[in-house]
């Protein structure tokens, strides 16, 4: 996923060091947002499993 984001960012302009750094920053941001998006439902599932075990 990170490679796809970086590659799409690199195709938009002439590659240089500043644009390369910006591309990797965008890829890291996308990966971070998706990780948080996936962790939130997992936390809710964990709480439900604990509640069932206590019954």
PDB file of N, CA and C in Angstrom:
ATOM      1  N   UNK A   1       0.828  -1.178   0.000  1.00  0.00           N
ATOM      2  CA  UNK A   1       0.000   0.000   0.000  1.00  0.00           C
ATOM      3  C   UNK A   1       0.882   1.254   0.000  1.00  0.00           C
ATOM      4  N   UNK A   2       1.908   1.245   0.806  1.00  0.00           N
ATOM      5  CA  UNK A   2       2.800   2.401   0.870  1.00  0.00           C
ATOM      6  C   UNK A   2       3.449   2.667  -0.482  1.00  0.00           C
ATOM      7  N   UNK A   3       3.854   1.606  -1.170  1.00  0.00           N
ATOM      8  CA  UNK A   3       4.499   1.772  -2.477  1.00  0.00           C
ATOM      9  C   UNK A   3       3.533   2.356  -3.503  1.00  0.00           C
ATOM     10  N   UNK A   4       2.268   1.985  -3.426  1.00  0.00           N
ATOM     11  CA  UNK A   4       1.275   2.509  -4.360  1.00  0.00           C
ATOM     12  C   UNK A   4       1.068   4.002  -4.161  1.00  0.00           C
ATOM     13  N   UNK A   5       0.973   4.424  -2.913  1.00  0.00           N
ATOM     14  CA  UNK A   5       0.778   5.850  -2.618  1.00  0.00           C
ATOM     15  C   UNK A   5       1.997   6.652  -3.054  1.00  0.00           C
ATOM     16  N   UNK A   6       3.184   6.151  -2.748  1.00  0.00           N
ATOM     17  CA  UNK A   6       4.408   6.867  -3.112  1.00  0.00           C
ATOM     18  C   UNK A   6       4.557   6.936  -4.631  1.00  0.00           C
ATOM     19  N   UNK A   7       4.264   5.837  -5.316  1.00  0.00           N
ATOM     20  CA  UNK A   7       4.384   5.829  -6.773  1.00  0.00           C
ATOM     21  C   UNK A   7       3.402   6.796  -7.418  1.00  0.00           C
ATOM     22  N   UNK A   8       2.183   6.864  -6.906  1.00  0.00           N
ATOM     23  CA  UNK A   8       1.213   7.793  -7.495  1.00  0.00           C
ATOM     24  C   UNK A   8       1.603   9.240  -7.223  1.00  0.00           C
ATOM     25  N   UNK A   9       2.202   9.511  -6.082  1.00  0.00           N
ATOM     26  CA  UNK A   9       2.667  10.863  -5.796  1.00  0.00           C
ATOM     27  C   UNK A   9       3.866  11.234  -6.667  1.00  0.00           C
ATOM     28  N   UNK A  10       4.740  10.267  -6.933  1.00  0.00           N
ATOM     29  CA  UNK A  10       5.931  10.542  -7.723  1.00  0.00           C
ATOM     30  C   UNK A  10       5.587  10.780  -9.195  1.00  0.00           C
ATOM     31  N   UNK A  11       4.486  10.243  -9.683  1.00  0.00           N
ATOM     32  CA  UNK A  11       4.113  10.423 -11.083  1.00  0.00           C
ATOM     33  C   UNK A  11       3.545  11.809 -11.362  1.00  0.00           C
ATOM     34  N   UNK A  12       3.275  12.596 -10.343  1.00  0.00           N
ATOM     35  CA  UNK A  12       2.626  13.886 -10.534  1.00  0.00           C
ATOM     36  C   UNK A  12       3.602  15.020 -10.800  1.00  0.00           C
ATOM     37  N   UNK A  13       4.869  14.815 -10.544  1.00  0.00           N
ATOM     38  CA  UNK A  13       5.822  15.922 -10.727  1.00  0.00           C
ATOM     39  C   UNK A  13       7.199  15.357 -11.085  1.00  0.00           C
ATOM     40  N   UNK A  14       8.091  16.250 -11.393  1.00  0.00           N
ATOM     41  CA  UNK A  14       9.466  15.859 -11.683  1.00  0.00           C
ATOM     42  C   UNK A  14      10.118  15.405 -10.379  1.00  0.00           C
ATOM     43  N   UNK A  15      10.665  14.188 -10.339  1.00  0.00           N
ATOM     44  CA  UNK A  15      11.217  13.688  -9.075  1.00  0.00           C
ATOM     45  C   UNK A  15      12.477  14.442  -8.649  1.00  0.00           C
ATOM     46  N   UNK A  16      12.445  14.923  -7.449  1.00  0.00           N
ATOM     47  CA  UNK A  16      13.621  15.486  -6.808  1.00  0.00           C
ATOM     48  C   UNK A  16      13.545  15.110  -5.326  1.00  0.00           C
ATOM     49  N   UNK A  17      14.530  15.492  -4.561  1.00  0.00           N
ATOM     50  CA  UNK A  17      14.601  15.053  -3.173  1.00  0.00           C
ATOM     51  C   UNK A  17      13.431  15.573  -2.344  1.00  0.00           C
ATOM     52  N   UNK A  18      13.042  16.812  -2.543  1.00  0.00           N
ATOM     53  CA  UNK A  18      11.930  17.381  -1.771  1.00  0.00           C
ATOM     54  C   UNK A  18      10.615  16.689  -2.107  1.00  0.00           C
ATOM     55  N   UNK A  19      10.399  16.409  -3.376  1.00  0.00           N
ATOM     56  CA  UNK A  19       9.155  15.746  -3.774  1.00  0.00           C
ATOM     57  C   UNK A  19       9.133  14.293  -3.306  1.00  0.00           C
ATOM     58  N   UNK A  20      10.290  13.645  -3.301  1.00  0.00           N
ATOM     59  CA  UNK A  20      10.387  12.277  -2.796  1.00  0.00           C
ATOM     60  C   UNK A  20      10.045  12.227  -1.314  1.00  0.00           C
ATOM     61  N   UNK A  21      10.566  13.164  -0.534  1.00  0.00           N
ATOM     62  CA  UNK A  21      10.251  13.221   0.892  1.00  0.00           C
ATOM     63  C   UNK A  21       8.766  13.485   1.124  1.00  0.00           C
ATOM     64  N   UNK A  22       8.192  14.352   0.339  1.00  0.00           N
ATOM     65  CA  UNK A  22       6.764  14.635   0.450  1.00  0.00           C
ATOM     66  C   UNK A  22       5.928  13.412   0.100  1.00  0.00           C
ATOM     67  N   UNK A  23       6.366  12.642  -0.877  1.00  0.00           N
ATOM     68  CA  UNK A  23       5.647  11.428  -1.267  1.00  0.00           C
ATOM     69  C   UNK A  23       5.656  10.404  -0.147  1.00  0.00           C
ATOM     70  N   UNK A  24       6.804  10.201   0.471  1.00  0.00           N
ATOM     71  CA  UNK A  24       6.873   9.250   1.579  1.00  0.00           C
ATOM     72  C   UNK A  24       6.088   9.750   2.792  1.00  0.00           C
ATOM     73  N   UNK A  25       6.059  11.047   3.017  1.00  0.00           N
ATOM     74  CA  UNK A  25       5.270  11.603   4.111  1.00  0.00           C
ATOM     75  C   UNK A  25       3.778  11.345   3.877  1.00  0.00           C
ATOM     76  N   UNK A  26       3.315  11.512   2.643  1.00  0.00           N
ATOM     77  CA  UNK A  26       1.928  11.237   2.309  1.00  0.00           C
ATOM     78  C   UNK A  26       1.618   9.757   2.495  1.00  0.00           C
ATOM     79  N   UNK A  27       2.515   8.886   2.072  1.00  0.00           N
ATOM     80  CA  UNK A  27       2.325   7.453   2.255  1.00  0.00           C
ATOM     81  C   UNK A  27       2.255   7.065   3.718  1.00  0.00           C
ATOM     82  N   UNK A  28       3.102   7.648   4.540  1.00  0.00           N
ATOM     83  CA  UNK A  28       3.086   7.374   5.980  1.00  0.00           C
ATOM     84  C   UNK A  28       1.788   7.870   6.606  1.00  0.00           C
ATOM     85  N   UNK A  29       1.304   9.024   6.174  1.00  0.00           N
ATOM     86  CA  UNK A  29       0.052   9.555   6.698  1.00  0.00           C
ATOM     87  C   UNK A  29      -1.118   8.633   6.360  1.00  0.00           C
ATOM     88  N   UNK A  30      -1.162   8.153   5.132  1.00  0.00           N
ATOM     89  CA  UNK A  30      -2.231   7.240   4.720  1.00  0.00           C
ATOM     90  C   UNK A  30      -2.155   5.945   5.532  1.00  0.00           C
ATOM     91  N   UNK A  31      -0.967   5.403   5.703  1.00  0.00           N
ATOM     92  CA  UNK A  31      -0.804   4.175   6.478  1.00  0.00           C
ATOM     93  C   UNK A  31      -1.211   4.381   7.936  1.00  0.00           C
ATOM     94  N   UNK A  32      -0.886   5.531   8.502  1.00  0.00           N
ATOM     95  CA  UNK A  32      -1.253   5.810   9.891  1.00  0.00           C
ATOM     96  C   UNK A  32      -2.758   5.935  10.065  1.00  0.00           C
ATOM     97  N   UNK A  33      -3.407   6.630   9.151  1.00  0.00           N
ATOM     98  CA  UNK A  33      -4.866   6.801   9.236  1.00  0.00           C
ATOM     99  C   UNK A  33      -5.564   5.450   9.086  1.00  0.00           C
ATOM    100  N   UNK A  34      -5.121   4.637   8.158  1.00  0.00           N
ATOM    101  CA  UNK A  34      -5.734   3.324   7.975  1.00  0.00           C
ATOM    102  C   UNK A  34      -5.497   2.414   9.176  1.00  0.00           C
ATOM    103  N   UNK A  35      -4.330   2.510   9.797  1.00  0.00           N
ATOM    104  CA  UNK A  35      -4.055   1.711  10.989  1.00  0.00           C
ATOM    105  C   UNK A  35      -4.986   2.095  12.131  1.00  0.00           C
ATOM    106  N   UNK A  36      -5.160   3.376  12.357  1.00  0.00           N
ATOM    107  CA  UNK A  36      -6.078   3.830  13.411  1.00  0.00           C
ATOM    108  C   UNK A  36      -7.504   3.416  13.085  1.00  0.00           C
ATOM    109  N   UNK A  37      -7.885   3.505  11.817  1.00  0.00           N
ATOM    110  CA  UNK A  37      -9.225   3.116  11.396  1.00  0.00           C
ATOM    111  C   UNK A  37      -9.479   1.635  11.657  1.00  0.00           C
ATOM    112  N   UNK A  38      -8.466   0.804  11.515  1.00  0.00           N
ATOM    113  CA  UNK A  38      -8.633  -0.628  11.754  1.00  0.00           C
ATOM    114  C   UNK A  38      -8.543  -0.998  13.230  1.00  0.00           C
ATOM    115  N   UNK A  39      -7.834  -0.219  14.030  1.00  0.00           N
ATOM    116  CA  UNK A  39      -7.672  -0.531  15.450  1.00  0.00           C
ATOM    117  C   UNK A  39      -8.943  -0.206  16.235  1.00  0.00           C
ATOM    118  N   UNK A  40      -9.645   0.839  15.874  1.00  0.00           N
ATOM    119  CA  UNK A  40     -10.837   1.249  16.630  1.00  0.00           C
ATOM    120  C   UNK A  40     -11.889   0.145  16.686  1.00  0.00           C
ATOM    121  N   UNK A  41     -12.291  -0.485  15.586  1.00  0.00           N
ATOM    122  CA  UNK A  41     -13.256  -1.590  15.703  1.00  0.00           C
ATOM    123  C   UNK A  41     -12.702  -2.770  16.495  1.00  0.00           C
ATOM    124  N   UNK A  42     -11.408  -3.016  16.407  1.00  0.00           N
ATOM    125  CA  UNK A  42     -10.808  -4.119  17.156  1.00  0.00           C
ATOM    126  C   UNK A  42     -10.927  -3.880  18.660  1.00  0.00           C
ATOM    127  N   UNK A  43     -10.838  -2.645  19.090  1.00  0.00           N
ATOM    128  CA  UNK A  43     -10.993  -2.353  20.521  1.00  0.00           C
ATOM    129  C   UNK A  43     -12.410  -2.637  20.993  1.00  0.00           C
ATOM    130  N   UNK A  44     -13.382  -2.331  20.179  1.00  0.00           N
ATOM    131  CA  UNK A  44     -14.763  -2.620  20.545  1.00  0.00           C
ATOM    132  C   UNK A  44     -15.016  -4.125  20.596  1.00  0.00           C
ATOM    133  N   UNK A  45     -14.427  -4.896  19.724  1.00  0.00           N
ATOM    134  CA  UNK A  45     -14.585  -6.346  19.749  1.00  0.00           C
ATOM    135  C   UNK A  45     -13.956  -6.942  20.996  1.00  0.00           C
ATOM    136  N   UNK A  46     -12.831  -6.411  21.415  1.00  0.00           N
ATOM    137  CA  UNK A  46     -12.166  -6.891  22.618  1.00  0.00           C
ATOM    138  C   UNK A  46     -13.043  -6.653  23.839  1.00  0.00           C
ATOM    139  N   UNK A  47     -13.679  -5.512  23.929  1.00  0.00           N
ATOM    140  CA  UNK A  47     -14.533  -5.220  25.076  1.00  0.00           C
ATOM    141  C   UNK A  47     -15.738  -6.158  25.121  1.00  0.00           C
ATOM    142  N   UNK A  48     -16.305  -6.508  23.995  1.00  0.00           N
ATOM    143  CA  UNK A  48     -17.440  -7.418  23.971  1.00  0.00           C
ATOM    144  C   UNK A  48     -17.020  -8.819  24.401  1.00  0.00           C
ATOM    145  N   UNK A  49     -15.854  -9.246  24.037  1.00  0.00           N
ATOM    146  CA  UNK A  49     -15.374 -10.578  24.427  1.00  0.00           C
ATOM    147  C   UNK A  49     -15.156 -10.648  25.936  1.00  0.00           C
ATOM    148  N   UNK A  50     -14.662  -9.578  26.541  1.00  0.00           N
ATOM    149  CA  UNK A  50     -14.468  -9.556  27.990  1.00  0.00           C
ATOM    150  C   UNK A  50     -15.808  -9.579  28.714  1.00  0.00           C
ATOM    151  N   UNK A  51     -16.804  -8.884  28.183  1.00  0.00           N
ATOM    152  CA  UNK A  51     -18.118  -8.847  28.818  1.00  0.00           C
ATOM    153  C   UNK A  51     -18.771 -10.224  28.783  1.00  0.00           C
ATOM    154  N   UNK A  52     -18.605 -10.956  27.711  1.00  0.00           N
ATOM    155  CA  UNK A  52     -19.186 -12.303  27.616  1.00  0.00           C
ATOM    156  C   UNK A  52     -18.479 -13.276  28.531  1.00  0.00           C
ATOM    157  N   UNK A  53     -17.195 -13.104  28.744  1.00  0.00           N
ATOM    158  CA  UNK A  53     -16.432 -14.012  29.610  1.00  0.00           C
ATOM    159  C   UNK A  53     -16.823 -13.837  31.076  1.00  0.00           C
ATOM    160  N   UNK A  54     -17.236 -12.639  31.449  1.00  0.00           N
ATOM    161  CA  UNK A  54     -17.612 -12.378  32.837  1.00  0.00           C
ATOM    162  C   UNK A  54     -18.998 -12.923  33.175  1.00  0.00           C
ATOM    163  N   UNK A  55     -19.808 -13.278  32.192  1.00  0.00           N
ATOM    164  CA  UNK A  55     -21.157 -13.777  32.457  1.00  0.00           C
ATOM    165  C   UNK A  55     -21.136 -15.184  32.877  1.00  0.00           C
TER     166      UNK A  55
END
